[in-house]
Amino acid sequence: MNWTTWESRFRRFLDEEADPPADPVHDRAHTERVVRMARRLARAEGANLAVVIPAAWLHDCAQAPKDTPGRRTASAEAARRATVFLEETDYPTEHLDAIGHAIEAHSFSAGVAPRTLEARVVQDADRLDALGAVGIARCFAVGGALGHALYDPDEPLPRERTPDDDQFAVDHFFEKLLSLAGQMQTGTGHAIAEERTAFMRDYLDQFEREVSGDTPAPEERLTNHDQRLTK
């Protein structure tokens, strides 16, 4: 498989025929990160790249805004459009059903269970992009686009109250993001997710300290750092 040629075709299709991004975080940069991660997971898990690579490139070719009725069916529409495109470009037909399934099953909103290793790889690759440093940035980008407040000033993190990510961007960590590691479908994906989730938990601890005015002054941080070095 000449991936240079095929990936050029996938990019052209996205430029010319795919839906525009439904929000700031489902753009071309997201797609390219998913492709890179999907390739990494596929190689580690022994998945078929002939299914994984086109599915990763085309998984968001149909999109709908968050919290709209079309969100749940967008991945099925993406699978349909991708299959038509691949048929028209003479992609090997024996892979089309598996590619379509991987695209449909990637979506959290659709709730379609992945039946193949390749679908599990693509789903993990997409969800890993919601975790770690990039995941934090994406979370707040979406919250800002939807006009949500950063946090509840009365209880910045939902320790006692029920999380509500329709009002507060940071609550999305507690409604969804912190649980994603436990939903990973591959061993490699799970290991990466655990590492990225730990980073997010550290971030939330720092976030809570800052909004409460509890962060140490610069000289205190230096003193604490020096004390750790001498222990």
Tab-separated table of C-alpha atoms in Angstrom:
chain	number	residue	atom	x	y	z
A	1	MET	CA	0.000	0.000	0.000
A	2	ASN	CA	1.457	3.345	-1.093
A	3	TRP	CA	0.415	5.462	1.879
A	4	THR	CA	1.917	8.669	0.497
A	5	THR	CA	-0.466	8.517	-2.463
A	6	TRP	CA	-3.506	7.409	-0.494
A	7	GLU	CA	-3.051	9.898	2.314
A	8	SER	CA	-2.769	12.684	-0.248
A	9	ARG	CA	-6.157	11.571	-1.595
A	10	PHE	CA	-7.640	11.490	1.904
A	11	ARG	CA	-6.445	15.046	2.556
A	12	ARG	CA	-7.877	16.258	-0.747
A	13	PHE	CA	-11.232	14.652	0.065
A	14	LEU	CA	-11.304	16.364	3.467
A	15	ASP	CA	-10.450	19.710	1.874
A	16	GLU	CA	-13.007	19.469	-0.918
A	17	GLU	CA	-15.909	17.300	0.246
A	18	ALA	CA	-15.958	16.862	4.023
A	19	ASP	CA	-18.044	18.955	6.400
A	20	PRO	CA	-16.285	21.948	7.938
A	21	PRO	CA	-15.345	21.544	11.606
A	22	ALA	CA	-18.421	21.673	13.840
A	23	ASP	CA	-16.375	23.229	16.643
A	24	PRO	CA	-12.814	24.456	17.264
A	25	VAL	CA	-11.475	21.053	18.307
A	26	HIS	CA	-12.609	18.774	15.465
A	27	ASP	CA	-10.371	20.382	12.878
A	28	ARG	CA	-7.635	19.052	10.602
A	29	ALA	CA	-5.089	19.172	13.435
A	30	HIS	CA	-7.299	16.821	15.460
A	31	THR	CA	-7.591	14.443	12.510
A	32	GLU	CA	-3.832	14.362	11.999
A	33	ARG	CA	-3.217	13.647	15.690
A	34	VAL	CA	-5.733	10.804	15.547
A	35	VAL	CA	-4.020	9.384	12.460
A	36	ARG	CA	-0.612	9.458	14.156
A	37	MET	CA	-1.956	7.818	17.302
A	38	ALA	CA	-3.955	5.245	15.332
A	39	ARG	CA	-0.846	4.261	13.403
A	40	ARG	CA	1.095	3.920	16.669
A	41	LEU	CA	-1.621	1.798	18.309
A	42	ALA	CA	-2.114	-0.347	15.210
A	43	ARG	CA	1.560	-1.229	15.077
A	44	ALA	CA	1.678	-1.996	18.793
A	45	GLU	CA	-1.494	-4.105	18.726
A	46	GLY	CA	-1.030	-5.796	15.346
A	47	ALA	CA	-4.042	-4.187	13.653
A	48	ASN	CA	-4.472	-3.928	9.888
A	49	LEU	CA	-3.241	-0.532	8.692
A	50	ALA	CA	-5.271	-0.891	5.491
A	51	VAL	CA	-8.363	-0.468	7.673
A	52	VAL	CA	-7.028	1.769	10.434
A	53	ILE	CA	-5.381	4.506	8.354
A	54	PRO	CA	-8.327	5.423	6.090
A	55	ALA	CA	-10.752	5.142	9.008
A	56	ALA	CA	-8.634	7.512	11.086
A	57	TRP	CA	-8.316	10.035	8.274
A	58	LEU	CA	-12.018	9.986	7.393
A	59	HIS	CA	-13.633	9.484	10.809
A	60	ASP	CA	-14.918	13.076	11.053
A	61	CYS	CA	-15.773	13.725	7.398
A	62	ALA	CA	-19.389	14.262	8.527
A	63	GLN	CA	-19.879	16.370	11.656
A	64	ALA	CA	-22.623	17.893	13.789
A	65	PRO	CA	-22.300	20.421	16.609
A	66	LYS	CA	-22.121	19.198	20.195
A	67	ASP	CA	-25.491	18.757	21.922
A	68	THR	CA	-27.491	18.680	18.682
A	69	PRO	CA	-29.624	15.726	17.490
A	70	GLY	CA	-27.331	15.101	14.523
A	71	ARG	CA	-24.370	14.361	16.779
A	72	ARG	CA	-25.484	10.766	17.393
A	73	THR	CA	-25.814	9.938	13.710
A	74	ALA	CA	-22.802	11.872	12.400
A	75	SER	CA	-20.442	8.886	12.561
A	76	ALA	CA	-22.864	6.721	10.555
A	77	GLU	CA	-23.053	9.459	7.930
A	78	ALA	CA	-19.252	9.754	7.966
A	79	ALA	CA	-18.980	5.993	7.406
A	80	ARG	CA	-21.389	6.215	4.464
A	81	ARG	CA	-19.565	9.120	2.799
A	82	ALA	CA	-16.161	7.565	3.375
A	83	THR	CA	-17.271	4.267	1.854
A	84	VAL	CA	-18.638	6.011	-1.253
A	85	PHE	CA	-15.413	7.987	-1.639
A	86	LEU	CA	-13.221	4.899	-1.225
A	87	GLU	CA	-15.300	2.954	-3.744
A	88	GLU	CA	-14.953	5.783	-6.257
A	89	THR	CA	-11.181	5.890	-5.801
A	90	ASP	CA	-10.813	2.093	-6.183
A	91	TYR	CA	-9.647	1.431	-2.643
A	92	PRO	CA	-9.440	-2.357	-2.062
A	93	THR	CA	-13.056	-3.408	-1.611
A	94	GLU	CA	-12.297	-6.149	0.912
A	95	HIS	CA	-11.578	-3.463	3.534
A	96	LEU	CA	-14.585	-1.202	3.022
A	97	ASP	CA	-16.978	-2.801	5.513
A	98	ALA	CA	-14.325	-2.846	8.231
A	99	ILE	CA	-13.416	0.785	7.545
A	100	GLY	CA	-17.062	1.830	7.702
A	101	HIS	CA	-17.551	0.011	10.995
A	102	ALA	CA	-14.422	1.569	12.509
A	103	ILE	CA	-15.638	5.045	11.552
A	104	GLU	CA	-19.137	4.482	12.911
A	105	ALA	CA	-17.854	2.965	16.169
A	106	HIS	CA	-15.342	5.717	16.940
A	107	SER	CA	-17.983	8.127	18.198
A	108	PHE	CA	-18.745	8.468	21.902
A	109	SER	CA	-22.169	9.911	21.069
A	110	ALA	CA	-23.169	7.088	18.724
A	111	GLY	CA	-22.650	4.383	21.341
A	112	VAL	CA	-21.677	1.732	18.760
A	113	ALA	CA	-19.546	-1.055	20.244
A	114	PRO	CA	-16.356	-1.778	18.241
A	115	ARG	CA	-16.400	-5.369	16.963
A	116	THR	CA	-12.911	-5.532	15.457
A	117	LEU	CA	-9.382	-4.787	16.599
A	118	GLU	CA	-9.150	-2.050	13.972
A	119	ALA	CA	-12.308	-0.355	15.267
A	120	ARG	CA	-10.974	-0.549	18.813
A	121	VAL	CA	-7.722	1.075	17.690
A	122	VAL	CA	-9.497	3.958	15.935
A	123	GLN	CA	-11.828	4.517	18.879
A	124	ASP	CA	-8.901	4.621	21.304
A	125	ALA	CA	-6.930	6.982	19.066
A	126	ASP	CA	-9.833	9.410	18.884
A	127	ARG	CA	-10.529	9.320	22.629
A	128	LEU	CA	-6.884	9.694	23.578
A	129	ASP	CA	-6.999	13.096	21.904
A	130	ALA	CA	-9.428	14.158	24.650
A	131	LEU	CA	-6.824	13.433	27.335
A	132	GLY	CA	-3.546	14.962	28.517
A	133	ALA	CA	-2.337	18.462	27.689
A	134	VAL	CA	-4.151	18.569	24.358
A	135	GLY	CA	-7.309	17.260	26.006
A	136	ILE	CA	-7.228	20.074	28.556
A	137	ALA	CA	-6.876	22.654	25.780
A	138	ARG	CA	-9.700	21.073	23.788
A	139	CYS	CA	-12.006	20.964	26.803
A	140	PHE	CA	-11.723	24.675	27.452
A	141	ALA	CA	-11.869	25.539	23.747
A	142	VAL	CA	-15.251	23.815	23.450
A	143	GLY	CA	-16.498	25.341	26.682
A	144	GLY	CA	-15.562	28.786	25.444
A	145	ALA	CA	-17.199	28.223	22.062
A	146	LEU	CA	-20.418	27.188	23.820
A	147	GLY	CA	-20.311	30.186	26.137
A	148	HIS	CA	-19.842	28.164	29.314
A	149	ALA	CA	-18.253	29.614	32.431
A	150	LEU	CA	-14.859	28.174	33.368
A	151	TYR	CA	-16.047	26.966	36.771
A	152	ASP	CA	-18.618	27.431	39.526
A	153	PRO	CA	-17.264	30.196	41.789
A	154	ASP	CA	-19.049	28.671	44.791
A	155	GLU	CA	-17.446	25.241	44.301
A	156	PRO	CA	-14.834	25.328	41.508
A	157	LEU	CA	-14.485	21.547	41.242
A	158	PRO	CA	-17.575	19.390	41.809
A	159	ARG	CA	-16.447	17.654	44.988
A	160	GLU	CA	-19.909	17.763	46.580
A	161	ARG	CA	-22.221	19.122	43.880
A	162	THR	CA	-23.289	17.224	40.762
A	163	PRO	CA	-21.042	18.029	37.756
A	164	ASP	CA	-22.762	20.120	35.102
A	165	ASP	CA	-20.746	20.612	31.931
A	166	ASP	CA	-23.658	22.459	30.326
A	167	GLN	CA	-22.731	25.365	32.611
A	168	PHE	CA	-19.081	24.939	33.617
A	169	ALA	CA	-16.257	23.896	31.299
A	170	VAL	CA	-14.133	22.280	34.014
A	171	ASP	CA	-17.020	19.980	34.957
A	172	HIS	CA	-16.498	18.095	31.679
A	173	PHE	CA	-13.457	16.473	33.263
A	174	PHE	CA	-15.731	14.930	35.877
A	175	GLU	CA	-18.650	14.084	33.597
A	176	LYS	CA	-16.541	12.348	30.959
A	177	LEU	CA	-12.810	12.854	30.590
A	178	LEU	CA	-11.520	11.312	33.826
A	179	SER	CA	-13.431	8.098	33.102
A	180	LEU	CA	-12.103	7.562	29.569
A	181	ALA	CA	-9.015	5.593	30.629
A	182	GLY	CA	-11.266	2.847	31.969
A	183	GLN	CA	-13.050	2.634	28.616
A	184	MET	CA	-9.990	2.106	26.431
A	185	GLN	CA	-10.244	-0.903	24.145
A	186	THR	CA	-6.553	-1.782	23.738
A	187	GLY	CA	-3.746	-2.384	26.190
A	188	THR	CA	-1.530	0.230	24.590
A	189	GLY	CA	-4.329	2.760	24.548
A	190	HIS	CA	-5.107	2.108	28.196
A	191	ALA	CA	-1.487	2.671	29.251
A	192	ILE	CA	-1.301	5.977	27.379
A	193	ALA	CA	-4.681	7.030	28.750
A	194	GLU	CA	-3.625	6.351	32.339
A	195	GLU	CA	-0.525	8.508	31.901
A	196	ARG	CA	-2.486	11.366	30.357
A	197	THR	CA	-5.226	11.128	32.983
A	198	ALA	CA	-2.645	11.412	35.765
A	199	PHE	CA	-1.406	14.625	34.128
A	200	MET	CA	-4.971	15.947	34.060
A	201	ARG	CA	-5.512	15.144	37.729
A	202	ASP	CA	-2.349	17.064	38.590
A	203	TYR	CA	-3.638	19.957	36.507
A	204	LEU	CA	-6.994	19.938	38.321
A	205	ASP	CA	-5.245	19.988	41.689
A	206	GLN	CA	-3.248	23.032	40.570
A	207	PHE	CA	-6.385	24.620	39.102
A	208	GLU	CA	-8.216	24.240	42.403
A	209	ARG	CA	-5.322	25.724	44.357
A	210	GLU	CA	-5.075	28.729	42.051
A	211	VAL	CA	-8.763	29.628	42.055
A	212	SER	CA	-8.834	29.348	45.852
A	213	GLY	CA	-5.787	31.624	46.213
A	214	ASP	CA	-3.857	28.798	47.824
A	215	THR	CA	-0.821	28.646	45.533
A	216	PRO	CA	2.530	29.356	47.214
A	217	ALA	CA	4.377	32.571	46.490
A	218	PRO	CA	7.397	32.268	44.119
A	219	GLU	CA	9.886	32.334	46.997
A	220	GLU	CA	7.936	29.565	48.755
A	221	ARG	CA	8.027	27.420	45.631
A	222	LEU	CA	11.787	27.880	45.342
A	223	THR	CA	12.268	26.986	49.008
A	224	ASN	CA	10.133	23.880	48.676
A	225	HIS	CA	12.014	22.880	45.534
A	226	ASP	CA	15.390	23.286	47.266
A	227	GLN	CA	14.183	21.235	50.238
A	228	ARG	CA	13.138	18.394	47.933
A	229	LEU	CA	16.522	18.425	46.217
A	230	THR	CA	18.394	18.094	49.529
A	231	LYS	CA	16.320	15.197	50.836
